[in-house]
Amino acid sequence: MLNFIFAIIVSATIDSTALMIGDQTALHLQVTGERIEELALPIYDKSLIPGIEIVESSPIDTISLGNGQVQLAQDLTLTSFVDSLFYIDPIAFPNHGDTMYSEALTLNIIQPFEIDTTLAITDIKPIERAPRWIWGTLRWILLALFILGLCVGGFFLYRRIQRHRRNEAGEQPKEPERPAEEVALEQLDRIRQEKIWQTGQTKQYHTELTDVVREYIGRRFDVHSTEQTSDETLRAMREHMKDRRELFEKLKNILTLADLVKFAKWTTTPDENEQALRSAYEFVNATTPTEATIAEEDNIQKGERV
């Protein structure tokens, strides 16, 4: 199996020369020489020869043997599905412009049983049905019913506990809602006391001021000002204040100045900041309903319900 030419040695060995059909064996290819650039292994694609298939090709290993000797090695995994004795010609190793050959090999593929070609093709075994395990199905159904029962029982237990707690605590009287003007004036007092515009927080000051005015408008006039632009708020308030032009202008100045500060980076004067706060006080105080107004609104609402 060894061939010596120009200090280059090639070798091809096979692990087993007889295989059962479909089994696998390894073919070992090796070439040894002094200069690695002069060494090469044969290249195969999917078959070694017709009838012998290459299942897998290992990476080529480069091994230093010492004394200036270098070896290239590769393993090919072979198999065959043809019942035959194969003769493998000497394998060609192209090296340094020359071709070297290994010794010839044989591979005997054995069919372990006789095949009666007169019979039709049939399955090896008939199709079998898996036995139905009644208890296996039943226990899953019982488990699902048990979990469902726990969920339903837990729900009703929770409802009962909650009802019991409410009965023990009794109905807690709801605190009466504070008048809109009371809340607004309290917030305006806080803003006046903090005076954050004097510390350079002009944008924050006008934001808080308009928030108070918009929330008051929402509660007093049922206008969703906190969700509207300034123009939308003014259009909605124009109907409510058609007879109070001066007060409407004060509201317009509050919202417009705040928009300039927040979106146009307008620099306000101390007088403008204080005037906006005074206008907010005047707007809330002027639109606070009197007892006569409240009684009139109650009568209107009673009439609508009737």
Coordinates of C-alpha atoms in Angstrom, one line a residue:
M1 CA 0.0 0.0 0.0
L2 CA 3.0 2.4 0.0
N3 CA 4.6 4.0 -3.0
F4 CA 7.9 5.9 -2.8
I5 CA 8.7 8.5 -5.5
F6 CA 10.8 11.6 -4.9
A7 CA 10.6 11.2 -1.1
I8 CA 6.8 11.4 -1.2
I9 CA 4.7 8.6 0.2
V10 CA 1.0 8.0 -0.6
S11 CA -1.3 5.6 1.2
A12 CA -5.0 4.5 0.9
T13 CA -6.3 2.0 3.5
I14 CA -9.8 0.9 4.3
D15 CA -11.1 -0.2 7.7
S16 CA -13.2 -3.1 6.4
T17 CA -13.2 -4.9 3.1
A18 CA -16.6 -6.6 3.7
L19 CA -19.8 -4.8 4.7
M20 CA -23.5 -5.6 5.1
I21 CA -25.5 -3.6 2.6
G22 CA -26.1 -0.1 4.0
D23 CA -23.3 -0.3 6.6
Q24 CA -20.4 2.2 6.6
T25 CA -16.6 2.0 6.7
A26 CA -13.8 4.5 6.5
L27 CA -11.2 5.0 3.8
H28 CA -8.0 6.7 5.0
L29 CA -6.0 8.8 2.6
Q30 CA -2.5 10.0 3.5
V31 CA 0.4 11.7 1.6
T32 CA 3.7 12.4 3.3
G33 CA 6.7 14.5 2.1
E34 CA 9.2 17.2 3.0
R35 CA 7.5 20.3 1.4
I36 CA 3.8 20.8 2.1
E37 CA 3.4 22.9 -1.0
E38 CA 4.2 19.8 -3.1
L39 CA 1.6 17.6 -1.4
A40 CA -2.1 17.2 -2.4
L41 CA -4.9 14.7 -1.8
P42 CA -7.4 13.5 -4.4
I43 CA -10.7 15.3 -4.5
Y44 CA -14.1 13.5 -4.6
D45 CA -17.7 14.7 -4.8
K46 CA -20.4 12.2 -3.8
S47 CA -19.1 8.9 -4.8
L48 CA -15.8 7.1 -4.9
I49 CA -16.7 4.9 -7.8
P50 CA -20.1 4.0 -9.3
G51 CA -22.0 2.0 -6.5
I52 CA -19.9 3.3 -3.6
E53 CA -21.2 6.5 -2.0
I54 CA -19.2 9.0 0.1
V55 CA -21.4 9.8 3.1
E56 CA -19.0 12.2 4.7
S57 CA -15.5 13.8 4.1
S58 CA -13.5 14.9 7.1
P59 CA -11.4 18.1 7.0
I60 CA -7.8 17.6 5.8
D61 CA -5.4 17.4 8.7
T62 CA -1.8 18.7 8.4
I63 CA 0.5 16.7 10.7
S64 CA 4.1 17.4 11.4
L65 CA 6.0 14.2 11.8
G66 CA 9.4 15.7 12.7
N67 CA 12.7 15.4 10.8
G68 CA 11.2 17.8 8.2
Q69 CA 8.4 15.4 7.3
V70 CA 4.8 16.7 6.8
Q71 CA 1.7 14.6 6.3
L72 CA -1.8 15.4 4.9
A73 CA -4.5 13.1 6.0
Q74 CA -8.3 12.8 5.3
D75 CA -11.0 10.2 6.1
L76 CA -13.9 9.3 3.7
T77 CA -16.9 7.5 5.1
L78 CA -18.2 5.0 2.5
T79 CA -21.4 3.0 2.1
S80 CA -23.1 1.1 -0.6
F81 CA -26.6 -0.3 -1.3
V82 CA -25.6 -2.6 -4.1
D83 CA -24.9 -6.3 -3.5
S84 CA -21.6 -6.7 -5.3
L85 CA -17.8 -7.1 -5.0
F86 CA -16.3 -3.7 -6.0
Y87 CA -12.8 -3.3 -7.3
I88 CA -11.3 0.1 -6.5
D89 CA -8.6 1.1 -8.9
P90 CA -5.3 2.6 -7.5
I91 CA -6.2 6.0 -6.2
A92 CA -4.3 8.9 -8.0
F93 CA -2.5 11.5 -5.9
P94 CA -1.5 14.5 -8.0
N95 CA 1.8 15.9 -6.5
H96 CA 4.3 18.4 -7.8
G97 CA 3.4 18.0 -11.5
D98 CA 3.4 14.2 -11.2
T99 CA 0.7 11.7 -10.3
M100 CA 1.3 8.9 -7.7
Y101 CA -0.9 5.9 -7.1
S102 CA -1.9 3.9 -4.1
E103 CA -2.5 0.1 -4.3
A104 CA -5.8 -1.1 -5.5
L105 CA -8.6 -2.0 -3.0
T106 CA -11.6 -4.2 -2.9
L107 CA -14.9 -3.8 -1.0
N108 CA -17.5 -6.6 -0.8
I109 CA -21.1 -5.6 -0.1
I110 CA -23.2 -8.5 1.3
Q111 CA -27.0 -8.8 1.1
P112 CA -27.8 -10.7 4.3
F113 CA -31.1 -12.2 3.2
E114 CA -32.7 -13.6 0.0
I115 CA -35.2 -11.4 -1.9
D116 CA -38.0 -13.1 -3.7
T117 CA -38.5 -10.8 -6.7
T118 CA -41.7 -12.7 -7.7
L119 CA -43.6 -11.1 -4.8
A120 CA -45.2 -7.7 -4.9
I121 CA -43.8 -4.9 -2.8
T122 CA -45.4 -4.9 0.7
D123 CA -44.8 -3.4 4.1
I124 CA -42.4 -5.1 6.4
K125 CA -45.2 -5.3 9.1
P126 CA -48.9 -4.4 8.9
I127 CA -50.0 -1.1 10.3
E128 CA -51.0 -1.4 14.0
R129 CA -53.3 0.9 15.9
A130 CA -52.2 2.1 19.3
P131 CA -54.4 0.7 22.0
R132 CA -56.9 3.2 23.5
W133 CA -56.2 3.7 27.1
I134 CA -59.6 4.7 28.7
W135 CA -58.2 5.6 32.1
G136 CA -55.5 7.8 30.4
T137 CA -58.2 9.9 28.7
L138 CA -60.6 9.8 31.7
R139 CA -58.0 11.2 34.2
W140 CA -57.3 14.2 32.0
I141 CA -61.0 14.9 31.8
L142 CA -61.3 14.6 35.6
L143 CA -58.2 16.8 36.1
A144 CA -59.8 19.5 33.9
L145 CA -63.1 19.3 35.8
F146 CA -61.2 19.5 39.1
I147 CA -59.3 22.7 38.0
L148 CA -62.5 24.2 36.7
G149 CA -64.2 23.5 40.0
L150 CA -61.4 25.1 42.0
C151 CA -61.6 28.3 39.8
V152 CA -65.4 28.5 40.2
G153 CA -65.2 27.8 43.9
G154 CA -62.4 30.4 44.4
F155 CA -64.5 33.0 42.5
F156 CA -67.6 32.5 44.7
L157 CA -65.5 32.4 47.9
Y158 CA -63.9 35.7 46.9
R159 CA -67.3 37.3 46.2
R160 CA -68.6 36.1 49.6
I161 CA -65.5 37.4 51.5
Q162 CA -65.9 40.8 49.8
R163 CA -69.6 40.9 50.6
H164 CA -68.9 40.0 54.2
R165 CA -66.3 42.8 54.5
R166 CA -68.6 45.3 53.0
N167 CA -71.4 44.3 55.4
E168 CA -69.0 44.6 58.4
A169 CA -67.6 48.0 57.3
G170 CA -71.0 49.3 56.2
E171 CA -71.5 51.8 53.4
Q172 CA -68.9 54.5 53.7
P173 CA -70.5 57.9 53.0
K174 CA -68.9 59.6 50.0
E175 CA -67.3 62.9 50.7
P176 CA -69.1 65.7 48.9
E177 CA -67.3 67.1 45.9
R178 CA -65.7 70.4 46.6
P179 CA -67.0 73.4 44.5
A180 CA -64.9 74.1 41.4
E181 CA -64.2 77.7 42.4
E182 CA -63.0 76.6 45.9
V183 CA -60.5 74.2 44.3
A184 CA -59.4 76.7 41.7
L185 CA -58.8 79.6 44.2
E186 CA -56.9 77.3 46.5
Q187 CA -54.6 76.4 43.6
L188 CA -54.2 80.0 42.5
D189 CA -53.2 80.9 46.1
R190 CA -50.5 78.2 46.0
I191 CA -49.2 79.5 42.7
R192 CA -49.1 83.1 44.1
Q193 CA -47.3 82.0 47.2
E194 CA -44.6 80.0 45.3
K195 CA -43.9 82.8 42.7
I196 CA -41.8 80.4 40.6
W197 CA -41.7 82.9 37.8
Q198 CA -39.3 85.0 39.9
T199 CA -36.8 82.1 39.8
G200 CA -36.8 81.9 36.0
Q201 CA -39.4 79.1 35.8
T202 CA -41.7 81.1 33.5
K203 CA -42.8 78.2 31.4
Q204 CA -43.7 76.0 34.4
Y205 CA -45.6 79.0 36.0
H206 CA -47.8 79.6 33.0
T207 CA -48.4 75.8 32.5
E208 CA -49.6 75.5 36.1
L209 CA -51.7 78.6 35.8
T210 CA -53.5 77.6 32.6
D211 CA -54.0 74.0 34.0
V212 CA -55.9 75.5 37.0
V213 CA -58.1 77.7 34.6
R214 CA -58.7 74.8 32.2
E215 CA -59.8 72.4 35.0
Y216 CA -62.1 75.1 36.4
I217 CA -63.7 75.7 33.0
G218 CA -64.2 71.9 32.6
R219 CA -66.1 71.7 35.9
R220 CA -67.9 75.0 35.7
F221 CA -69.0 75.1 32.1
D222 CA -68.7 71.4 31.1
V223 CA -66.1 72.3 28.4
H224 CA -63.3 69.7 28.1
S225 CA -60.6 72.4 28.0
T226 CA -57.8 70.1 29.2
E227 CA -58.2 68.1 26.0
Q228 CA -58.5 71.1 23.7
T229 CA -56.3 73.7 22.2
S230 CA -56.6 77.3 23.3
D231 CA -58.5 78.2 20.1
E232 CA -61.0 75.4 20.7
T233 CA -61.5 76.4 24.3
L234 CA -62.1 80.0 23.4
R235 CA -64.7 79.0 20.7
A236 CA -66.5 76.9 23.2
M237 CA -66.5 79.7 25.9
R238 CA -67.6 82.4 23.5
E239 CA -71.2 81.2 23.8
H240 CA -71.0 81.1 27.6
M241 CA -69.6 84.6 27.8
K242 CA -71.3 86.5 24.9
D243 CA -72.5 89.1 27.4
R244 CA -69.2 89.4 29.2
R245 CA -66.8 90.6 26.6
E246 CA -64.2 92.1 28.9
L247 CA -64.0 88.9 31.0
F248 CA -63.7 86.8 27.8
E249 CA -60.7 89.0 26.7
K250 CA -59.0 88.3 30.1
L251 CA -59.4 84.6 29.5
K252 CA -58.1 84.9 26.0
N253 CA -55.0 86.9 27.2
I254 CA -54.2 84.1 29.8
L255 CA -54.3 81.3 27.3
T256 CA -52.6 83.2 24.5
L257 CA -49.7 84.4 26.7
A258 CA -49.2 80.8 28.0
D259 CA -49.0 79.5 24.4
L260 CA -46.4 82.1 23.5
V261 CA -44.3 81.1 26.5
K262 CA -44.6 77.4 26.1
F263 CA -44.4 77.1 22.3
A264 CA -42.7 80.3 21.0
K265 CA -40.2 80.7 23.9
W266 CA -41.7 84.2 24.6
T267 CA -39.9 86.1 27.3
T268 CA -42.5 87.8 29.6
T269 CA -42.1 90.8 31.9
P270 CA -42.9 90.6 35.6
D271 CA -46.0 92.7 35.0
E272 CA -47.3 90.3 32.4
N273 CA -46.8 87.3 34.8
E274 CA -48.6 89.1 37.7
Q275 CA -51.4 90.3 35.4
A276 CA -52.0 86.8 34.1
L277 CA -52.4 85.6 37.8
R278 CA -54.8 88.6 38.6
S279 CA -56.8 87.8 35.4
A280 CA -57.2 84.2 36.5
Y281 CA -58.5 85.3 40.0
E282 CA -60.9 87.7 38.3
F283 CA -62.2 85.0 35.9
V284 CA -62.8 82.5 38.6
N285 CA -64.4 85.0 41.0
A286 CA -66.6 86.5 38.3
T287 CA -67.9 83.2 37.1
T288 CA -68.5 81.7 40.5
P289 CA -72.2 81.0 40.7
T290 CA -74.3 82.9 43.3
E291 CA -77.1 81.3 45.3
A292 CA -79.7 82.7 42.9
T293 CA -77.8 81.2 39.9
I294 CA -77.5 77.8 41.7
A295 CA -81.2 77.8 42.4
E296 CA -82.0 78.7 38.8
E297 CA -79.7 75.9 37.5
D298 CA -81.3 73.4 39.9
N299 CA -84.8 74.4 38.6
I300 CA -83.6 74.0 35.0
Q301 CA -82.2 70.5 35.7
K302 CA -85.5 69.5 37.5
G303 CA -87.5 70.7 34.5
E304 CA -85.3 68.6 32.2
R305 CA -85.8 65.5 34.3
V306 CA -89.6 66.0 34.3

